[in-house]
Amino acid sequence: QQQVRQSPQSLTVWEGETAILNCSYENSAFDYFPWYQQFPGEGPALLISILSVSDKKEDGRFTIFFNKREKKLSLHIADSQPGDSATYFCAASVNYGNEKITFGAGTKLTIKP
Amino acid sequence: DAGVTQTPRHEVAEKGQTIILKCEPVSGHNDLFWYRQTKIQGLELLSYFRSKSLMEDGGAFKDRFKAEMLNSSFSTLKIQPTEPKDSAVYLCASSRDGYAEQFFGPGTRLTVL
């Protein structure tokens, strides 16, 4: 059972555009949603996270939009740069990460200069 | 501060061999995780230690996979005996408290022939 789904599997956008990565989940008890960024040959790195009590979280060019009713969230990368090319994982956990975290399959993002 | 260190970065083993992967967590972190990453299955939790106590043992990975935390700054993952299906990237991560805000190491790429 895939509890956290990501779409699209891969995404290509031009430099300067906004990249939008989607995530949906099934377990309504999930309340903590981190996004991890992974470059080839490296481990994932925490990029930004949101709690279910919020509907938006911003950190520089990265913004999470969260819709609790629809069990959906999205990561927006504004003014995307070639250095943002990486795989992005949406994840979810219950009890603010005190219980096992479930990762999505990832979205591979390519930014064309 | 030093991040999570994993050695070796690459390992090639013959089927049936025993291999040991090593991990040093971020200094001061209490929790340590071992994951397996493949294109098909994504990120799968193998083990979770809290203050050196095993909290999660990864269920399906019990029989040939054994993680140990010898002290607060060193952990090993033993795979015995290895099988070709074990070919994957093995990631170690640590955190101050629980599954939130994990810091991942660069991983060990294991190839079993």
CSV table of C-alpha atoms in Angstrom, one decimal:
chain,number,residue,atom,x,y,z
A,1,GLN,CA,0.0,0.0,0.0
A,2,GLN,CA,1.5,3.2,-1.1
A,3,GLN,CA,0.5,5.8,1.5
A,4,VAL,CA,2.4,8.8,0.0
A,5,ARG,CA,2.1,9.4,-3.7
A,6,GLN,CA,4.1,11.9,-5.7
A,7,SER,CA,3.6,13.2,-9.2
A,8,PRO,CA,4.9,13.6,-11.7
A,9,GLN,CA,7.7,11.0,-11.7
A,10,SER,CA,9.9,13.5,-13.6
A,11,LEU,CA,9.5,17.1,-14.4
A,12,THR,CA,11.5,19.5,-16.7
A,13,VAL,CA,11.2,23.2,-16.5
A,14,TRP,CA,13.2,26.2,-17.9
A,15,GLU,CA,15.4,28.2,-15.7
A,16,GLY,CA,13.4,31.0,-14.0
A,17,GLU,CA,10.1,29.2,-14.1
A,18,THR,CA,8.2,27.9,-11.1
A,19,ALA,CA,8.4,24.1,-10.7
A,20,ILE,CA,5.4,22.5,-9.0
A,21,LEU,CA,5.8,19.1,-7.4
A,22,ASN,CA,2.7,17.3,-6.1
A,23,CYS,CA,2.2,14.9,-3.2
A,24,SER,CA,-0.9,13.2,-1.8
A,25,TYR,CA,-1.5,10.9,1.1
A,26,GLU,CA,-4.0,8.4,2.4
A,27,ASN,CA,-3.6,8.4,6.2
A,28,SER,CA,-5.5,11.3,7.7
A,29,ALA,CA,-3.4,10.9,10.9
A,30,PHE,CA,-0.3,12.2,9.2
A,31,ASP,CA,0.6,15.6,10.6
A,32,TYR,CA,4.2,16.2,9.7
A,33,PHE,CA,5.3,16.5,6.1
A,34,PRO,CA,9.0,17.1,5.3
A,35,TRP,CA,10.4,17.4,1.8
A,36,TYR,CA,13.9,16.0,1.1
A,37,GLN,CA,16.2,17.0,-1.8
A,38,GLN,CA,18.7,14.4,-3.1
A,39,PHE,CA,21.5,15.0,-5.6
A,40,PRO,CA,23.1,12.1,-7.4
A,41,GLY,CA,25.7,10.4,-5.2
A,42,GLU,CA,24.5,12.0,-2.0
A,43,GLY,CA,22.0,11.2,0.7
A,44,PRO,CA,18.7,13.1,1.0
A,45,ALA,CA,18.8,16.4,2.8
A,46,LEU,CA,15.9,18.0,4.5
A,47,LEU,CA,14.7,21.0,2.5
A,48,ILE,CA,11.5,22.3,4.1
A,49,SER,CA,8.7,20.8,6.2
A,50,ILE,CA,5.2,21.7,7.3
A,51,LEU,CA,2.8,20.7,10.1
A,52,SER,CA,-0.8,20.0,9.3
A,53,VAL,CA,-2.0,23.0,11.3
A,54,SER,CA,-0.6,25.3,8.6
A,55,ASP,CA,-1.6,25.6,5.0
A,56,LYS,CA,1.5,27.3,3.8
A,57,LYS,CA,5.2,27.3,4.6
A,58,GLU,CA,7.8,29.5,2.9
A,59,ASP,CA,11.6,29.3,2.9
A,60,GLY,CA,13.2,31.5,0.3
A,61,ARG,CA,12.3,30.2,-3.1
A,62,PHE,CA,10.6,27.1,-1.7
A,63,THR,CA,7.0,27.1,-0.7
A,64,ILE,CA,4.8,24.2,0.5
A,65,PHE,CA,1.0,24.5,0.0
A,66,PHE,CA,-1.0,22.1,2.1
A,67,ASN,CA,-4.7,21.1,1.7
A,68,LYS,CA,-5.7,19.0,4.7
A,69,ARG,CA,-9.3,18.4,3.4
A,70,GLU,CA,-8.0,17.0,0.1
A,71,LYS,CA,-5.0,15.3,1.6
A,72,LYS,CA,-2.7,17.0,-0.8
A,73,LEU,CA,0.3,19.2,-0.7
A,74,SER,CA,2.7,20.7,-3.2
A,75,LEU,CA,6.2,22.1,-3.3
A,76,HIS,CA,6.7,25.2,-5.4
A,77,ILE,CA,10.2,26.2,-6.4
A,78,ALA,CA,10.1,29.7,-7.7
A,79,ASP,CA,12.7,31.2,-10.1
A,80,SER,CA,14.2,27.7,-10.5
A,81,GLN,CA,17.9,27.3,-11.1
A,82,PRO,CA,19.9,24.6,-12.8
A,83,GLY,CA,21.4,23.8,-9.3
A,84,ASP,CA,17.8,22.8,-8.2
A,85,SER,CA,18.0,19.8,-10.5
A,86,ALA,CA,17.6,16.9,-8.1
A,87,THR,CA,15.1,14.3,-6.9
A,88,TYR,CA,12.6,15.6,-4.4
A,89,PHE,CA,10.9,13.3,-1.9
A,90,CYS,CA,7.7,14.1,-0.1
A,91,ALA,CA,7.3,12.3,3.3
A,92,ALA,CA,4.8,12.0,6.0
A,93,SER,CA,4.7,11.0,9.7
A,94,VAL,CA,2.3,10.9,12.6
A,95,ASN,CA,2.9,12.8,15.9
A,96,TYR,CA,5.3,15.3,14.5
A,97,GLY,CA,7.8,12.8,13.3
A,98,ASN,CA,7.8,10.7,16.5
A,99,GLU,CA,6.5,7.7,14.5
A,100,LYS,CA,7.8,6.0,11.4
A,101,ILE,CA,8.2,8.3,8.4
A,102,THR,CA,6.8,7.2,5.0
A,103,PHE,CA,8.5,8.4,1.9
A,104,GLY,CA,7.1,8.9,-1.5
A,105,ALA,CA,8.8,7.6,-4.6
A,106,GLY,CA,10.2,10.9,-5.5
A,107,THR,CA,10.0,13.4,-8.4
A,108,LYS,CA,13.1,13.9,-10.5
A,109,LEU,CA,13.4,17.6,-11.4
A,110,THR,CA,15.5,18.9,-14.3
A,111,ILE,CA,16.0,22.6,-14.8
A,112,LYS,CA,17.1,23.6,-18.3
A,113,PRO,CA,19.2,26.7,-18.6
B,1,ASP,CA,30.0,20.2,12.6
B,2,ALA,CA,30.7,17.0,10.8
B,3,GLY,CA,27.8,15.3,9.1
B,4,VAL,CA,27.0,11.6,9.0
B,5,THR,CA,29.9,9.6,7.8
B,6,GLN,CA,29.5,6.3,6.0
B,7,THR,CA,32.2,3.8,4.9
B,8,PRO,CA,32.9,2.4,2.5
B,9,ARG,CA,31.2,4.4,-0.3
B,10,HIS,CA,31.2,1.5,-2.6
B,11,GLU,CA,31.3,-2.2,-1.9
B,12,VAL,CA,31.3,-5.2,-4.3
B,13,ALA,CA,30.5,-8.6,-2.9
B,14,GLU,CA,30.1,-12.1,-4.2
B,15,LYS,CA,26.9,-13.9,-3.5
B,16,GLY,CA,27.0,-15.5,-0.1
B,17,GLN,CA,29.6,-13.2,1.4
B,18,THR,CA,29.3,-11.3,4.6
B,19,ILE,CA,29.6,-7.5,4.4
B,20,ILE,CA,29.7,-4.9,7.1
B,21,LEU,CA,28.8,-1.3,6.5
B,22,LYS,CA,29.8,1.5,8.9
B,23,CYS,CA,28.2,4.7,10.0
B,24,GLU,CA,29.2,7.5,12.3
B,25,PRO,CA,26.2,9.8,13.2
B,26,VAL,CA,26.3,13.5,13.8
B,27,SER,CA,27.9,14.2,17.1
B,28,GLY,CA,25.2,14.7,19.8
B,29,HIS,CA,22.4,13.0,17.9
B,30,ASN,CA,20.5,10.4,19.9
B,31,ASP,CA,18.8,8.5,17.1
B,32,LEU,CA,20.2,6.5,14.2
B,33,PHE,CA,18.5,5.0,11.2
B,34,TRP,CA,19.5,2.6,8.4
B,35,TYR,CA,17.6,2.7,5.1
B,36,ARG,CA,17.9,0.9,1.8
B,37,GLN,CA,17.3,2.8,-1.3
B,38,THR,CA,16.4,1.3,-4.7
B,39,LYS,CA,14.7,2.7,-7.8
B,40,ILE,CA,11.9,0.1,-7.5
B,41,GLN,CA,11.1,0.2,-3.7
B,42,GLY,CA,12.4,3.7,-2.9
B,43,LEU,CA,13.5,4.3,0.7
B,44,GLU,CA,12.9,1.4,3.1
B,45,LEU,CA,13.6,1.6,6.8
B,46,LEU,CA,15.9,-1.2,8.0
B,47,SER,CA,16.6,-0.2,11.6
B,48,TYR,CA,16.0,2.6,14.1
B,49,PHE,CA,18.0,3.1,17.3
B,50,ARG,CA,17.2,5.5,20.0
B,51,SER,CA,20.1,6.1,22.5
B,52,LYS,CA,21.6,2.7,21.3
B,53,SER,CA,18.3,0.8,21.9
B,54,LEU,CA,16.7,-0.9,18.9
B,55,MET,CA,13.3,0.6,18.3
B,56,GLU,CA,12.4,-0.7,14.9
B,57,ASP,CA,14.0,-3.7,13.2
B,58,GLY,CA,12.5,-3.4,9.7
B,59,GLY,CA,10.3,-6.4,9.7
B,60,ALA,CA,11.0,-8.1,6.4
B,61,PHE,CA,14.8,-7.4,6.7
B,62,LYS,CA,15.3,-9.3,10.0
B,63,ASP,CA,16.7,-12.6,8.7
B,64,ARG,CA,19.9,-11.6,6.9
B,65,PHE,CA,20.3,-8.0,8.1
B,66,LYS,CA,21.6,-7.0,11.5
B,67,ALA,CA,22.3,-3.5,12.6
B,68,GLU,CA,24.2,-2.8,15.8
B,69,MET,CA,25.0,0.4,17.7
B,70,LEU,CA,28.2,-0.3,19.5
B,71,ASN,CA,28.4,3.1,21.1
B,72,SER,CA,26.6,6.4,20.6
B,73,SER,CA,29.0,7.4,17.8
B,74,PHE,CA,29.3,4.2,15.7
B,75,SER,CA,26.9,1.8,14.1
B,76,THR,CA,27.3,-1.2,11.7
B,77,LEU,CA,25.0,-2.9,9.4
B,78,LYS,CA,25.8,-6.5,8.6
B,79,ILE,CA,24.3,-8.4,5.7
B,80,GLN,CA,24.9,-12.2,5.9
B,81,PRO,CA,24.8,-13.9,3.5
B,82,THR,CA,24.5,-11.4,0.7
B,83,GLU,CA,22.2,-12.0,-2.3
B,84,PRO,CA,22.2,-10.2,-5.7
B,85,LYS,CA,18.8,-8.7,-4.7
B,86,ASP,CA,20.6,-6.8,-1.9
B,87,SER,CA,22.3,-4.6,-4.5
B,88,ALA,CA,21.2,-1.1,-3.5
B,89,VAL,CA,22.3,2.1,-1.8
B,90,TYR,CA,22.4,1.8,2.0
B,91,LEU,CA,21.8,5.1,3.8
B,92,CYS,CA,22.5,5.9,7.4
B,93,ALA,CA,20.8,8.9,9.0
B,94,SER,CA,20.7,10.5,12.5
B,95,SER,CA,18.6,13.0,14.3
B,96,ARG,CA,18.4,14.6,17.7
B,97,ASP,CA,14.9,13.2,18.5
B,98,GLY,CA,12.8,10.9,16.4
B,99,TYR,CA,12.1,10.7,12.7
B,100,ALA,CA,11.8,14.5,12.2
B,101,GLU,CA,14.8,16.3,10.8
B,102,GLN,CA,17.0,13.4,9.8
B,103,PHE,CA,20.5,14.1,8.5
B,104,PHE,CA,21.5,11.5,5.9
B,105,GLY,CA,25.0,10.3,5.1
B,106,PRO,CA,26.2,9.9,1.5
B,107,GLY,CA,25.3,6.2,1.4
B,108,THR,CA,27.2,3.0,0.5
B,109,ARG,CA,26.5,1.6,-2.9
B,110,LEU,CA,26.5,-2.2,-2.6
B,111,THR,CA,26.7,-4.4,-5.7
B,112,VAL,CA,26.3,-8.2,-5.1
B,113,LEU,CA,27.4,-10.4,-8.0
